[in-house]
Short mmCIF file of C-alpha atoms in Angstrom, two decimals:
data_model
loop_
_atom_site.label_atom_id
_atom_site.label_comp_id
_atom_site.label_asym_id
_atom_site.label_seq_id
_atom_site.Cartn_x
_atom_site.Cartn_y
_atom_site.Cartn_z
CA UNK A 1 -91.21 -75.31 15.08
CA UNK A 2 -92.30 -72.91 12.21
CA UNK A 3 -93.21 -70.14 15.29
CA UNK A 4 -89.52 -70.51 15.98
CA UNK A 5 -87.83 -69.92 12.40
CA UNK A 6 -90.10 -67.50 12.23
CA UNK A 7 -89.15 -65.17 14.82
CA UNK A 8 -85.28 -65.99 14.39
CA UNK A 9 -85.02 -64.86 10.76
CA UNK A 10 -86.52 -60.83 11.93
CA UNK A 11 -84.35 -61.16 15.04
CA UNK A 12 -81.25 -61.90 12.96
CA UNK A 13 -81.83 -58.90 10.42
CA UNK A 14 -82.21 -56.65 13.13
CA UNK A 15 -78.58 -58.12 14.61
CA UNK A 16 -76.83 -57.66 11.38
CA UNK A 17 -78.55 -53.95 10.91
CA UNK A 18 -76.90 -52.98 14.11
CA UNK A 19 -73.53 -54.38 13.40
CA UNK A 20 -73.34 -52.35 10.46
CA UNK A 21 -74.23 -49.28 11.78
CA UNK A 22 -71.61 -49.80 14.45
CA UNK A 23 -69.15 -50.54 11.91
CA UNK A 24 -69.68 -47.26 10.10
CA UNK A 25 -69.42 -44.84 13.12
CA UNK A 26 -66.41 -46.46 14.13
CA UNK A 27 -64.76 -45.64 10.60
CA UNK A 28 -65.78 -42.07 10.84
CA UNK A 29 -64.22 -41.43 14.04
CA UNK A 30 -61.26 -43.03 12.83
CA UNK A 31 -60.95 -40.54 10.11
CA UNK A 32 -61.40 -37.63 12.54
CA UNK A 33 -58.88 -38.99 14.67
CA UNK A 34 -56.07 -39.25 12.16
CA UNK A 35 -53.68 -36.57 12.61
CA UNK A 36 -54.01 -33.57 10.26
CA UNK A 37 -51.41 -32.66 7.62
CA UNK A 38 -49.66 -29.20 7.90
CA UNK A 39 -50.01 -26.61 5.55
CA UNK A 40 -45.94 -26.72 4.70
CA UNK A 41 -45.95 -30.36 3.79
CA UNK A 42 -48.98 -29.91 1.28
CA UNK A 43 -46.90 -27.35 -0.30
CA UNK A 44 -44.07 -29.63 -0.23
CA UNK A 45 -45.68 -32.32 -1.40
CA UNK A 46 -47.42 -30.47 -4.44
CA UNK A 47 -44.04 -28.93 -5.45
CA UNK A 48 -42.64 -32.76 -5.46
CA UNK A 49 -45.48 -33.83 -7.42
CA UNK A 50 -45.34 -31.46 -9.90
CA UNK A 51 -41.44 -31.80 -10.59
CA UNK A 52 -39.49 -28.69 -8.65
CA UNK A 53 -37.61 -29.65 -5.71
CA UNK A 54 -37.57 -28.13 -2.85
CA UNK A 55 -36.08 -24.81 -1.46
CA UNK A 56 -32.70 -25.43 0.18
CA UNK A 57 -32.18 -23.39 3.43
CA UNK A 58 -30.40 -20.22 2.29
CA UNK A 59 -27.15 -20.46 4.22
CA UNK A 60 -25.64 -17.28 5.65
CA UNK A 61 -22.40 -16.43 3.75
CA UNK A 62 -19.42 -14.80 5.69
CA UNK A 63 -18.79 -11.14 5.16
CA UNK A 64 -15.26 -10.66 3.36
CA UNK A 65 -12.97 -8.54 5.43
CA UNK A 66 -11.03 -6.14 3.11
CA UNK A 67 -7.87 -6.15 3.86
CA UNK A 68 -6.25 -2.13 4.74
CA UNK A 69 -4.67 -0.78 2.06
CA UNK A 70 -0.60 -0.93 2.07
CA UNK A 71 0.56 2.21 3.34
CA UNK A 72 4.43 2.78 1.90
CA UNK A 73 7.02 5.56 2.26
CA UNK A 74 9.56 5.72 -0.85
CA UNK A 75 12.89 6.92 -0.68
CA UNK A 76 15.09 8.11 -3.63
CA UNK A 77 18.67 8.48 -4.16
CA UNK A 78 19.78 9.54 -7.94
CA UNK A 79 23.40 10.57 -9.08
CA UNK A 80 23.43 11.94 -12.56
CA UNK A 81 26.03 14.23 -14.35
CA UNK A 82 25.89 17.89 -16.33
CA UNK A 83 28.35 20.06 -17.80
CA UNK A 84 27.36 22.75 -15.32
CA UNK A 85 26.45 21.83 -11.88
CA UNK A 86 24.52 25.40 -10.42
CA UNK A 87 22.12 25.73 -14.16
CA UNK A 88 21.21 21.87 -13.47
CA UNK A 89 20.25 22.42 -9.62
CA UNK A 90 18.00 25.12 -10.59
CA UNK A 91 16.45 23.13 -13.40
CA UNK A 92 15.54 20.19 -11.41
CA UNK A 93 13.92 22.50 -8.53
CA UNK A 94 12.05 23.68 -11.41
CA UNK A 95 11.10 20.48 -12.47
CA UNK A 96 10.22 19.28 -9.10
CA UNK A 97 7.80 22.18 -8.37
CA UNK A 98 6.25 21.00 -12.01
CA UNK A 99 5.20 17.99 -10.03
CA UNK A 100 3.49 19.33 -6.43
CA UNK A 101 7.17 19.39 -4.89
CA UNK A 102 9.43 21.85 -3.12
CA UNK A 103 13.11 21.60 -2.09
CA UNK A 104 14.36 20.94 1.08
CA UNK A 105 17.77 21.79 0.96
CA UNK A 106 20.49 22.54 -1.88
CA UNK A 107 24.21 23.51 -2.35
CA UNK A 108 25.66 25.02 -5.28
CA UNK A 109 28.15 21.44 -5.08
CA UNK A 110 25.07 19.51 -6.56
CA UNK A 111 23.47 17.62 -3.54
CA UNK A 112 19.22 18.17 -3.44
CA UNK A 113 17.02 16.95 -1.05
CA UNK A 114 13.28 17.00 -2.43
CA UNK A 115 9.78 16.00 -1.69
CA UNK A 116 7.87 14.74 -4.18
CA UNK A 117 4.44 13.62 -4.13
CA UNK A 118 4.00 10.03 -4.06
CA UNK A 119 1.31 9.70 -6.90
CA UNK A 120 4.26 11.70 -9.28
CA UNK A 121 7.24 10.15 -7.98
CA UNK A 122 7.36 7.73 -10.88
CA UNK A 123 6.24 10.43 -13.72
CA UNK A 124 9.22 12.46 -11.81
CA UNK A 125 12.00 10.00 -12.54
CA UNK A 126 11.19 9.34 -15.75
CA UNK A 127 11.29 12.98 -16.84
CA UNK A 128 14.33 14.06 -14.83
CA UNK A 129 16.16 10.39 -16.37
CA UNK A 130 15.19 11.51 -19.94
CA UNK A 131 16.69 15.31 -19.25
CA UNK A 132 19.84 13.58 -17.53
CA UNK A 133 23.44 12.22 -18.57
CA UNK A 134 24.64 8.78 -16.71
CA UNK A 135 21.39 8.72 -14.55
CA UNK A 136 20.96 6.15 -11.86
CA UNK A 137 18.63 5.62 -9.09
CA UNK A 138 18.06 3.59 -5.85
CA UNK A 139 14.68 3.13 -5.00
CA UNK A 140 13.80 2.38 -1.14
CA UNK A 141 10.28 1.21 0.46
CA UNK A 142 9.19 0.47 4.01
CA UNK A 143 5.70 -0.35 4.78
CA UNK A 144 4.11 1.82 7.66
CA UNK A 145 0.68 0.25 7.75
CA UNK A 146 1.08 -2.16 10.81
CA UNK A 147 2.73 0.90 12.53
CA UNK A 148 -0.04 3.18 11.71
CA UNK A 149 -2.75 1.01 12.45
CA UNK A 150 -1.11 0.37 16.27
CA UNK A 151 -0.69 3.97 16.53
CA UNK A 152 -4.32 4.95 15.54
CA UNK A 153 -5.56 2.01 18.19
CA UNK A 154 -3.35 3.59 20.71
CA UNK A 155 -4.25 7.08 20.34
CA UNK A 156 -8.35 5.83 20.62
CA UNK A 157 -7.69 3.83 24.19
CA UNK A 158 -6.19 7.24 25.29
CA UNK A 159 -9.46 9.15 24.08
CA UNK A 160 -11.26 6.65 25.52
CA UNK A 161 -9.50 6.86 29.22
CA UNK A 162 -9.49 10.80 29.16
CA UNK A 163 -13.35 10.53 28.67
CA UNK A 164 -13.58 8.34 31.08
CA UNK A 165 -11.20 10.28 33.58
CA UNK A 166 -12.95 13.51 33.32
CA UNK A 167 -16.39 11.76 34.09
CA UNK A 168 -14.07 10.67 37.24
CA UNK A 169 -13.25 14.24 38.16
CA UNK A 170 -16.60 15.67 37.51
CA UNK A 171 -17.48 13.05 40.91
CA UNK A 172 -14.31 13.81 43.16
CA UNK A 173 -15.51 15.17 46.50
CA UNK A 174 -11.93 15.60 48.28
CA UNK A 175 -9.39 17.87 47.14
CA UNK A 176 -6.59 14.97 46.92
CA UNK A 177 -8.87 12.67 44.44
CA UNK A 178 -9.41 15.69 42.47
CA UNK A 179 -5.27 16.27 42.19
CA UNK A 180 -4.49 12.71 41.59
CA UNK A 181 -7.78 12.64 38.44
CA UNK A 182 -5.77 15.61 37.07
CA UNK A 183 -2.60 14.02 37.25
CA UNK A 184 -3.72 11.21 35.42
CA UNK A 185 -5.12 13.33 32.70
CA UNK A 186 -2.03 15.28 32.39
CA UNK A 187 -0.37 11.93 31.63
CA UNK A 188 -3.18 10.81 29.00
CA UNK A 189 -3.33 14.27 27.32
CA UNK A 190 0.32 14.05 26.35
CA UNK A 191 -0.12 10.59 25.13
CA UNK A 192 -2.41 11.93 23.05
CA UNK A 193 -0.30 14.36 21.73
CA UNK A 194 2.16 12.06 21.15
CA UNK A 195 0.21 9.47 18.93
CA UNK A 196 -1.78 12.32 16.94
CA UNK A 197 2.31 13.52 16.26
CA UNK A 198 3.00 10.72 15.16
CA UNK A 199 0.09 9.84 12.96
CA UNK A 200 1.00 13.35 11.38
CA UNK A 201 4.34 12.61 10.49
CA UNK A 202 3.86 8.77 9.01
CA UNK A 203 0.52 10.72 6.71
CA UNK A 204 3.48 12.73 5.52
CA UNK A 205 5.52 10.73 4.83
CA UNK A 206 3.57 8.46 3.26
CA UNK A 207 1.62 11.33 1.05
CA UNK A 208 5.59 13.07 -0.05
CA UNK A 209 8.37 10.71 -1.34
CA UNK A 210 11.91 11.73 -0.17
CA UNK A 211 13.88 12.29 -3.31
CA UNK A 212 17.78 13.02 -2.84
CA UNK A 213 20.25 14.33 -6.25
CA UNK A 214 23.42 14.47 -6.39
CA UNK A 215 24.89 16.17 -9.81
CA UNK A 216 28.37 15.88 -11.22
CA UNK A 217 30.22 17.79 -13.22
CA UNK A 218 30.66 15.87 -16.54
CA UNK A 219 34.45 14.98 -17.62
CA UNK A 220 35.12 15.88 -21.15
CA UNK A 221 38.43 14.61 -22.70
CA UNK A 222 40.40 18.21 -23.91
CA UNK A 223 41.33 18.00 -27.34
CA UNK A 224 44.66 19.19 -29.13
CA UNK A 225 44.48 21.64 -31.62
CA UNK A 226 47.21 21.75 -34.35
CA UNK A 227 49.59 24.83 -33.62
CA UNK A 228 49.13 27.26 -36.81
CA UNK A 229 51.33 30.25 -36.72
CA UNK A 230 49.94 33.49 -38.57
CA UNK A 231 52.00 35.45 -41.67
CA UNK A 232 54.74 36.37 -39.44
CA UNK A 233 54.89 33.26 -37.60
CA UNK A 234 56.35 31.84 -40.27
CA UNK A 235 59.83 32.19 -39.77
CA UNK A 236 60.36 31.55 -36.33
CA UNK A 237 58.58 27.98 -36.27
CA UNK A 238 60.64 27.09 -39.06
CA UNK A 239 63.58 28.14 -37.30
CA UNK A 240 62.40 26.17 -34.17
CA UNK A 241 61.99 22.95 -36.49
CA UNK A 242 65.19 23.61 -38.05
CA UNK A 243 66.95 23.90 -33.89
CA UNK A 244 65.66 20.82 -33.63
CA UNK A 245 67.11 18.87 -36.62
CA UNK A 246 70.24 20.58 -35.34
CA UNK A 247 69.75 19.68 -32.21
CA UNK A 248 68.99 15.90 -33.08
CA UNK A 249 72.18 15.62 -35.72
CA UNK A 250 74.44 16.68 -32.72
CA UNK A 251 73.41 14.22 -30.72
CA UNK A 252 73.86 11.57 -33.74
CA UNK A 253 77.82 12.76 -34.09
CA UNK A 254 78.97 11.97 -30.67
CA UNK A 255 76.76 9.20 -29.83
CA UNK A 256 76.51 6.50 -31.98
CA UNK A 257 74.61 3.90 -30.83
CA UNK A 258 74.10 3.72 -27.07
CA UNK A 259 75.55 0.03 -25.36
CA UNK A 260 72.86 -2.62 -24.48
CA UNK A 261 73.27 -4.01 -20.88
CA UNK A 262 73.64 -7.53 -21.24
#
């Protein structure tokens, strides 16, 4: 019996030895196992601990379209009055040229037709107003812009198609391709024409105000001087007075008092 207790007791040490040892490896490779944190959620985690929050995504803001600036052509008609008509047309051609303008036409009856620039239109009115009797004005606008925008659009597909027309030529290999590529361009080329015209005339007209005067001669009421006869003047428009008594006291003798119609 004691050979028995004996051996157990070294035989159970050993058993509990290796358990141990078992138990240890088996928590190491558990801790190599575990999945590794990423470098982003340390940072993350170390801002959060230490009291900033984190970044938000920087969201993409939309671009602001500016919208085209308001292209406007201005037309004027003033009436206004002078003593002389002819001194007053030349004065406001005068005045006119003072501001970047020119006359179109004029009569010697008082009717202008200017162009003023449209940055000196309103300095223009004010000036000519101040220099004027009984001034008035009627102010017109129409906005161009949609217009010029279409026309400019217009005029670049028609670039655009001669480009590509004359690349079309350059490949033709019969003579009848060749005339109908050239009739096409013919067609395209005065398009072209056509909507850089136009473009020119709406820039001009939007750059020089149309400005139209028409001048008055001014009515004066025509006073009545008191007749004064000189030294030997005397007599005679005393003896007119005194025909006239006479005339008046005839009158009074054979009419007395003229009958009322009932």
């Amino acid at each position: 019996m004691k050979t028995k207790s004996f051996l157990s007791l070294p035989f159970l040490f050993f058993f509990c030895l290796l358990i141990h040892v078992q138990c240890s490896s088996m928590n190491r490779m558990d801790r190599d196992v575990s999945p590794s944190r990423n470098m982003s959620d340390d940072y993350e985690e170390a801002k959060m601990s230490s009291g900033v929050s984190p970044s938000p995504k920087s969201e993409s803001k939309p671009q602001e379209t500016k919208s085209p600036k308001r292209l406007m052509v201005y037309t004027v008609v003033v009436n206004l009055q002078s003593k002389e008509i002819e001194p007053k047309v030349t004065e406001i051609i005068k005045l006119a040229e003072s501001f970047g303008g020119y006359a179109l036409q004029y009569s010697s009856q008082g009717t202008i037709q200017l162009k003023i620039p449209q940055e000196h239109l309103k300095n223009f009115l004010q000036t000519l107003k101040k220099e004027s009797h009984n001034y008035t004005e009627d102010v017109s606008a129409k906005d161009v812009t949609k217009e010029y925008l279409d026309t400019e659009i217009r005029l670049e597909n028609a670039q655009k198609m001669r480009t590509r027309l004359l690349e079309i030529l350059k490949t033709a290999k019969t003579l009848e391709e060749t005339l109908k590529v050239e009739a096409e361009l013919n067609k395209v080329s005065e398009s072209i024409e056509r909507w850089e015209g136009k473009l020119k005339y709406l820039s001009s007209a939007v750059q020089l105000s149309s400005v139209t005067v028409h001048v008055r001669q001014k009515w004066e009421p025509v006073v009545q001087k008191e007749y004064k006869p000189g030294p030997l003047g005397y007599p005679i428009y005393y003896l007119y007075l005194g025909l006239g008594k006479v005339k008046d006291g005839i009158i009074w003798l054979f009419v007395q008092e003229i009958p009322k119609e009932k």
